[in-house]
Tab-separated table of N, CA and C in Angstrom:
chain	number	residue	atom	x	y	z
W	264	UNK	N	8.044	-1.767	23.271
W	264	UNK	CA	8.992	-1.613	22.171
W	264	UNK	C	9.948	-2.798	22.121
W	265	UNK	N	10.426	-3.229	23.288
W	265	UNK	CA	11.347	-4.357	23.325
W	265	UNK	C	10.684	-5.618	22.789
W	266	UNK	N	9.385	-5.775	23.081
W	266	UNK	CA	8.695	-6.972	22.602
W	266	UNK	C	8.545	-6.957	21.091
W	267	UNK	N	8.394	-5.803	20.505
W	267	UNK	CA	8.303	-5.709	19.045
W	267	UNK	C	9.649	-6.051	18.424
W	268	UNK	N	10.733	-5.553	19.019
W	268	UNK	CA	12.072	-5.872	18.520
W	268	UNK	C	12.315	-7.367	18.619
W	269	UNK	N	11.924	-7.957	19.739
W	269	UNK	CA	12.083	-9.401	19.913
W	269	UNK	C	11.306	-10.154	18.838
W	270	UNK	N	10.072	-9.733	18.583
W	270	UNK	CA	9.232	-10.384	17.577
W	270	UNK	C	9.874	-10.312	16.194
W	271	UNK	N	10.418	-9.172	15.847
W	271	UNK	CA	11.055	-9.009	14.543
W	271	UNK	C	12.245	-9.950	14.407
W	272	UNK	N	13.091	-9.998	15.427
W	272	UNK	CA	14.249	-10.882	15.378
W	272	UNK	C	13.838	-12.345	15.371
W	273	UNK	N	12.836	-12.698	16.143
W	273	UNK	CA	12.372	-14.088	16.177
W	273	UNK	C	11.789	-14.491	14.828
W	274	UNK	N	10.981	-13.640	14.240
W	274	UNK	CA	10.386	-13.941	12.937
W	274	UNK	C	11.463	-14.051	11.861
W	275	UNK	N	12.465	-13.187	11.927
W	275	UNK	CA	13.555	-13.246	10.944
W	275	UNK	C	14.358	-14.520	11.104
W	276	UNK	N	14.605	-14.915	12.351
W	276	UNK	CA	15.381	-16.129	12.598
W	276	UNK	C	14.635	-17.370	12.126
W	277	UNK	N	13.324	-17.370	12.284
W	277	UNK	CA	12.529	-18.525	11.881
W	277	UNK	C	12.096	-18.457	10.424
W	278	UNK	N	12.254	-17.309	9.798
W	278	UNK	CA	11.805	-17.143	8.420
W	278	UNK	C	10.297	-17.136	8.312
W	279	UNK	N	9.624	-16.746	9.381
W	279	UNK	CA	8.166	-16.752	9.413
W	279	UNK	C	7.652	-15.352	9.115
W	280	UNK	N	6.582	-15.306	8.342
W	280	UNK	CA	5.909	-14.036	8.112
W	280	UNK	C	6.745	-13.033	7.360
W	281	UNK	N	7.580	-13.502	6.462
W	281	UNK	CA	8.405	-12.584	5.698
W	281	UNK	C	7.517	-11.719	4.824
W	282	UNK	N	7.725	-10.430	4.914
W	282	UNK	CA	6.934	-9.482	4.127
W	282	UNK	C	7.847	-8.846	3.104
W	283	UNK	N	7.404	-8.874	1.850
W	283	UNK	CA	8.191	-8.260	0.786
W	283	UNK	C	7.492	-6.999	0.311
W	284	UNK	N	8.295	-6.047	-0.055
W	284	UNK	CA	7.744	-4.846	-0.677
W	284	UNK	C	7.367	-5.192	-2.109
W	285	UNK	N	6.546	-4.380	-2.692
W	285	UNK	CA	6.190	-4.604	-4.094
W	285	UNK	C	7.447	-4.480	-4.940
W	286	UNK	N	7.559	-5.366	-5.913
W	286	UNK	CA	8.737	-5.357	-6.770
W	286	UNK	C	8.783	-4.137	-7.679
W	287	UNK	N	7.637	-3.706	-8.148
W	287	UNK	CA	7.582	-2.563	-9.054
W	287	UNK	C	6.266	-1.842	-8.828
W	288	UNK	N	6.233	-0.608	-9.248
W	288	UNK	CA	5.005	0.166	-9.120
W	288	UNK	C	3.943	-0.444	-10.036
W	289	UNK	N	2.742	-0.620	-9.523
W	289	UNK	CA	1.687	-1.165	-10.376
W	289	UNK	C	1.340	-0.198	-11.508
W	290	UNK	N	0.922	-0.761	-12.595
W	290	UNK	CA	0.571	0.069	-13.751
W	290	UNK	C	-0.934	0.280	-13.774
W	291	UNK	N	-1.327	1.464	-14.178
W	291	UNK	CA	-2.744	1.811	-14.198
W	291	UNK	C	-3.480	1.118	-15.333
W	292	UNK	N	-2.794	0.797	-16.410
W	292	UNK	CA	-3.464	0.207	-17.557
W	292	UNK	C	-4.172	1.250	-18.406
W	293	UNK	N	-3.935	2.497	-18.113
W	293	UNK	CA	-4.550	3.595	-18.864
W	293	UNK	C	-3.608	4.005	-19.993
W	294	UNK	N	-4.187	4.379	-21.094
W	294	UNK	CA	-3.366	4.798	-22.232
W	294	UNK	C	-3.641	6.258	-22.567
W	295	UNK	N	-2.566	7.028	-22.634
W	295	UNK	CA	-2.693	8.438	-23.004
W	295	UNK	C	-3.025	8.529	-24.488
W	296	UNK	N	-3.970	9.379	-24.845
W	296	UNK	CA	-4.324	9.511	-26.261
W	296	UNK	C	-3.251	10.290	-27.021
W	297	UNK	N	-3.160	10.003	-28.304
W	297	UNK	CA	-2.224	10.737	-29.167
W	297	UNK	C	-2.927	11.974	-29.703
W	298	UNK	N	-2.252	13.090	-29.582
W	298	UNK	CA	-2.816	14.349	-30.080
W	298	UNK	C	-2.894	14.282	-31.607
W	299	UNK	N	-4.036	14.660	-32.158
W	299	UNK	CA	-4.152	14.595	-33.620
W	299	UNK	C	-3.227	15.600	-34.296
W	300	UNK	N	-2.681	15.170	-35.415
W	300	UNK	CA	-1.785	16.056	-36.167
W	300	UNK	C	-2.547	17.237	-36.744
W	301	UNK	N	-3.782	16.991	-37.136
W	301	UNK	CA	-4.605	18.043	-37.746
W	301	UNK	C	-5.560	18.589	-36.693
W	302	UNK	N	-5.160	19.699	-36.045
W	302	UNK	CA	-5.988	20.285	-34.997
W	302	UNK	C	-7.186	21.045	-35.563
W	303	UNK	N	-7.251	21.170	-36.860
W	303	UNK	CA	-8.360	21.877	-37.496
W	303	UNK	C	-9.528	20.936	-37.792
W	304	UNK	N	-9.297	19.650	-37.767
W	304	UNK	CA	-10.343	18.665	-38.024
W	304	UNK	C	-11.178	18.504	-36.757
W	305	UNK	N	-12.410	19.034	-36.797
W	305	UNK	CA	-13.266	19.029	-35.603
W	305	UNK	C	-13.600	17.622	-35.117
W	306	UNK	N	-13.817	16.697	-36.029
W	306	UNK	CA	-14.154	15.337	-35.620
W	306	UNK	C	-12.985	14.679	-34.887
W	307	UNK	N	-11.793	14.829	-35.432
W	307	UNK	CA	-10.609	14.276	-34.765
W	307	UNK	C	-10.370	14.942	-33.415
W	308	UNK	N	-10.542	16.264	-33.387
W	308	UNK	CA	-10.297	17.008	-32.157
W	308	UNK	C	-11.304	16.622	-31.067
W	309	UNK	N	-12.574	16.473	-31.422
W	309	UNK	CA	-13.588	16.077	-30.436
W	309	UNK	C	-13.324	14.662	-29.925
W	310	UNK	N	-12.913	13.766	-30.815
W	310	UNK	CA	-12.578	12.403	-30.397
W	310	UNK	C	-11.375	12.429	-29.451
W	311	UNK	N	-10.402	13.287	-29.762
W	311	UNK	CA	-9.218	13.412	-28.907
W	311	UNK	C	-9.615	13.918	-27.516
W	312	UNK	N	-10.461	14.947	-27.457
W	312	UNK	CA	-10.889	15.496	-26.162
W	312	UNK	C	-11.672	14.462	-25.360
W	313	UNK	N	-12.459	13.633	-26.029
W	313	UNK	CA	-13.170	12.562	-25.343
W	313	UNK	C	-12.175	11.528	-24.800
W	314	UNK	N	-11.157	11.217	-25.588
W	314	UNK	CA	-10.114	10.291	-25.127
W	314	UNK	C	-9.345	10.859	-23.940
W	315	UNK	N	-9.124	12.174	-23.940
W	315	UNK	CA	-8.452	12.827	-22.809
W	315	UNK	C	-9.296	12.668	-21.547
W	316	UNK	N	-10.605	12.899	-21.666
W	316	UNK	CA	-11.497	12.734	-20.512
W	316	UNK	C	-11.488	11.290	-20.007
W	317	UNK	N	-11.504	10.339	-20.929
W	317	UNK	CA	-11.464	8.929	-20.543
W	317	UNK	C	-10.138	8.583	-19.855
W	318	UNK	N	-9.046	9.121	-20.356
W	318	UNK	CA	-7.726	8.889	-19.753
W	318	UNK	C	-7.684	9.472	-18.342
W	319	UNK	N	-8.179	10.687	-18.185
W	319	UNK	CA	-8.215	11.327	-16.866
W	319	UNK	C	-9.041	10.494	-15.894
W	320	UNK	N	-10.199	10.000	-16.335
W	320	UNK	CA	-11.050	9.191	-15.464
W	320	UNK	C	-10.372	7.877	-15.096
W	321	UNK	N	-9.706	7.260	-16.052
W	321	UNK	CA	-8.991	6.008	-15.786
W	321	UNK	C	-7.914	6.218	-14.722
W	322	UNK	N	-7.127	7.277	-14.857
W	322	UNK	CA	-6.079	7.586	-13.874
W	322	UNK	C	-6.698	7.883	-12.510
W	323	UNK	N	-7.770	8.668	-12.501
W	323	UNK	CA	-8.430	9.009	-11.228
W	323	UNK	C	-8.953	7.757	-10.532
W	324	UNK	N	-9.559	6.836	-11.291
W	324	UNK	CA	-10.060	5.593	-10.707
W	324	UNK	C	-8.918	4.763	-10.134
W	325	UNK	N	-7.802	4.696	-10.872
W	325	UNK	CA	-6.639	3.944	-10.419
W	325	UNK	C	-6.084	4.521	-9.124
W	326	UNK	N	-5.940	5.834	-9.080
W	326	UNK	CA	-5.409	6.495	-7.877
W	326	UNK	C	-6.343	6.269	-6.696
W	327	UNK	N	-7.638	6.428	-6.915
W	327	UNK	CA	-8.608	6.242	-5.835
W	327	UNK	C	-8.564	4.814	-5.287
W	328	UNK	N	-8.490	3.832	-6.178
W	328	UNK	CA	-8.437	2.433	-5.741
W	328	UNK	C	-7.165	2.163	-4.943
W	329	UNK	N	-6.039	2.725	-5.362
W	329	UNK	CA	-4.787	2.499	-4.645
W	329	UNK	C	-4.748	3.233	-3.315
W	330	UNK	N	-5.354	4.400	-3.256
W	330	UNK	CA	-5.421	5.100	-1.974
W	330	UNK	C	-6.303	4.335	-0.989
W	331	UNK	N	-7.400	3.764	-1.469
W	331	UNK	CA	-8.254	2.951	-0.605
W	331	UNK	C	-7.505	1.704	-0.137
W	332	UNK	N	-6.722	1.102	-1.024
W	332	UNK	CA	-5.934	-0.075	-0.638
W	332	UNK	C	-4.893	0.295	0.415
W	333	UNK	N	-4.289	1.462	0.286
W	333	UNK	CA	-3.294	1.903	1.273
W	333	UNK	C	-3.940	2.083	2.643
W	334	UNK	N	-5.136	2.646	2.666
W	334	UNK	CA	-5.854	2.809	3.932
W	334	UNK	C	-6.144	1.437	4.536
W	335	UNK	N	-6.578	0.494	3.694
W	335	UNK	CA	-6.878	-0.850	4.187
W	335	UNK	C	-5.617	-1.538	4.718
W	336	UNK	N	-4.488	-1.379	4.038
W	336	UNK	CA	-3.234	-1.978	4.498
W	336	UNK	C	-2.800	-1.377	5.832
W	337	UNK	N	-2.919	-0.071	5.961
W	337	UNK	CA	-2.548	0.575	7.217
W	337	UNK	C	-3.435	0.099	8.358
W	338	UNK	N	-4.721	-0.064	8.099
W	338	UNK	CA	-5.638	-0.549	9.126
W	338	UNK	C	-5.295	-1.986	9.516
W	339	UNK	N	-4.971	-2.822	8.533
W	339	UNK	CA	-4.586	-4.200	8.830
W	339	UNK	C	-3.320	-4.240	9.681
W	340	UNK	N	-2.355	-3.389	9.368
W	340	UNK	CA	-1.121	-3.337	10.158
W	340	UNK	C	-1.408	-2.856	11.578
W	341	UNK	N	-2.279	-1.874	11.707
W	341	UNK	CA	-2.640	-1.377	13.037
W	341	UNK	C	-3.317	-2.468	13.857
W	342	UNK	N	-4.235	-3.194	13.241
W	342	UNK	CA	-4.935	-4.267	13.962
W	342	UNK	C	-3.990	-5.395	14.347
W	343	UNK	N	-3.043	-5.722	13.479
W	343	UNK	CA	-2.060	-6.758	13.804
W	343	UNK	C	-1.197	-6.330	14.987
W	344	UNK	N	-0.794	-5.077	14.998
W	344	UNK	CA	0.008	-4.559	16.111
W	344	UNK	C	-0.797	-4.585	17.408
W	345	UNK	N	-2.066	-4.198	17.323
W	345	UNK	CA	-2.919	-4.254	18.508
W	345	UNK	C	-3.053	-5.684	19.021
W	346	UNK	N	-3.205	-6.653	18.106
W	346	UNK	CA	-3.335	-8.056	18.513
W	346	UNK	C	-2.069	-8.524	19.220
W	347	UNK	N	-0.913	-8.142	18.682
W	347	UNK	CA	0.345	-8.526	19.320
W	347	UNK	C	0.463	-7.882	20.698
W	348	UNK	N	0.182	-6.609	20.778
W	348	UNK	CA	0.291	-5.906	22.056
W	348	UNK	C	-0.667	-6.490	23.089
W	349	UNK	N	-1.868	-6.849	22.661
W	349	UNK	CA	-2.828	-7.465	23.577
W	349	UNK	C	-2.310	-8.819	24.063
W	350	UNK	N	-1.734	-9.593	23.171
W	350	UNK	CA	-1.141	-10.879	23.543
W	350	UNK	C	-0.030	-10.681	24.570
W	351	UNK	N	0.828	-9.715	24.324
W	351	UNK	CA	1.933	-9.456	25.254
W	351	UNK	C	1.387	-9.040	26.612
W	352	UNK	N	0.385	-8.164	26.626
W	352	UNK	CA	-0.167	-7.695	27.895
W	352	UNK	C	-0.878	-8.790	28.670
W	353	UNK	N	-1.569	-9.705	27.967
W	353	UNK	CA	-2.424	-10.667	28.670
W	353	UNK	C	-1.831	-12.061	28.797
W	354	UNK	N	-0.872	-12.435	27.945
W	354	UNK	CA	-0.407	-13.821	27.938
W	354	UNK	C	1.057	-14.008	28.294
W	355	UNK	N	1.858	-12.997	28.150
W	355	UNK	CA	3.279	-13.142	28.455
W	355	UNK	C	3.586	-12.507	29.795
W	356	UNK	N	4.516	-13.109	30.470
W	356	UNK	CA	4.984	-12.565	31.731
W	356	UNK	C	6.327	-11.892	31.453
W	357	UNK	N	6.256	-10.765	30.771
W	357	UNK	CA	7.463	-10.049	30.386
W	357	UNK	C	7.938	-9.254	31.598
W	358	UNK	N	9.189	-9.226	31.975
W	358	UNK	CA	10.357	-9.773	31.298
W	358	UNK	C	10.735	-11.174	31.769
W	359	UNK	N	9.994	-11.789	32.717
W	359	UNK	CA	10.401	-13.084	33.241
W	359	UNK	C	10.415	-14.176	32.165
W	360	UNK	N	9.379	-14.246	31.329
W	360	UNK	CA	9.320	-15.274	30.294
W	360	UNK	C	10.291	-14.987	29.141
W	361	UNK	N	10.431	-13.729	28.823
W	361	UNK	CA	11.284	-13.327	27.710
W	361	UNK	C	12.130	-12.137	28.134
W	362	UNK	N	13.203	-12.392	28.880
W	362	UNK	CA	14.053	-11.264	29.307
W	362	UNK	C	14.755	-10.637	28.106
W	363	UNK	N	14.981	-9.373	28.200
W	363	UNK	CA	15.699	-8.671	27.124
W	363	UNK	C	16.799	-7.854	27.727
W	364	UNK	N	17.992	-7.915	27.317
W	364	UNK	CA	18.494	-8.829	26.285
W	364	UNK	C	18.526	-10.246	26.805
W	365	UNK	N	18.505	-11.241	25.888
W	365	UNK	CA	18.517	-12.635	26.327
W	365	UNK	C	19.726	-12.941	27.199
W	366	UNK	N	19.538	-13.772	28.179
W	366	UNK	CA	20.628	-14.110	29.104
W	366	UNK	C	21.416	-15.290	28.627
């Protein structure tokens, strides 16, 4: 834990590896259909229901893609943490090389 804290402070001091959160929520690019004014017109109503199905599928595809991306990001973060921990275990002589708190 101390080595992770040290890494965070060192990276912040050097301005290395700065990670930014997303500025805004990504947009799906899906458009909700407008309900027809004349619900008695079968052709308009069937077209509307088809547009509703297309909108639902577009949203579902967007959500699925973002959930897969979240899984991939979490895995990348886990692997990066493992790489750091392996480096600390095998290459650093902690606490002799990097005493905490610094003297």
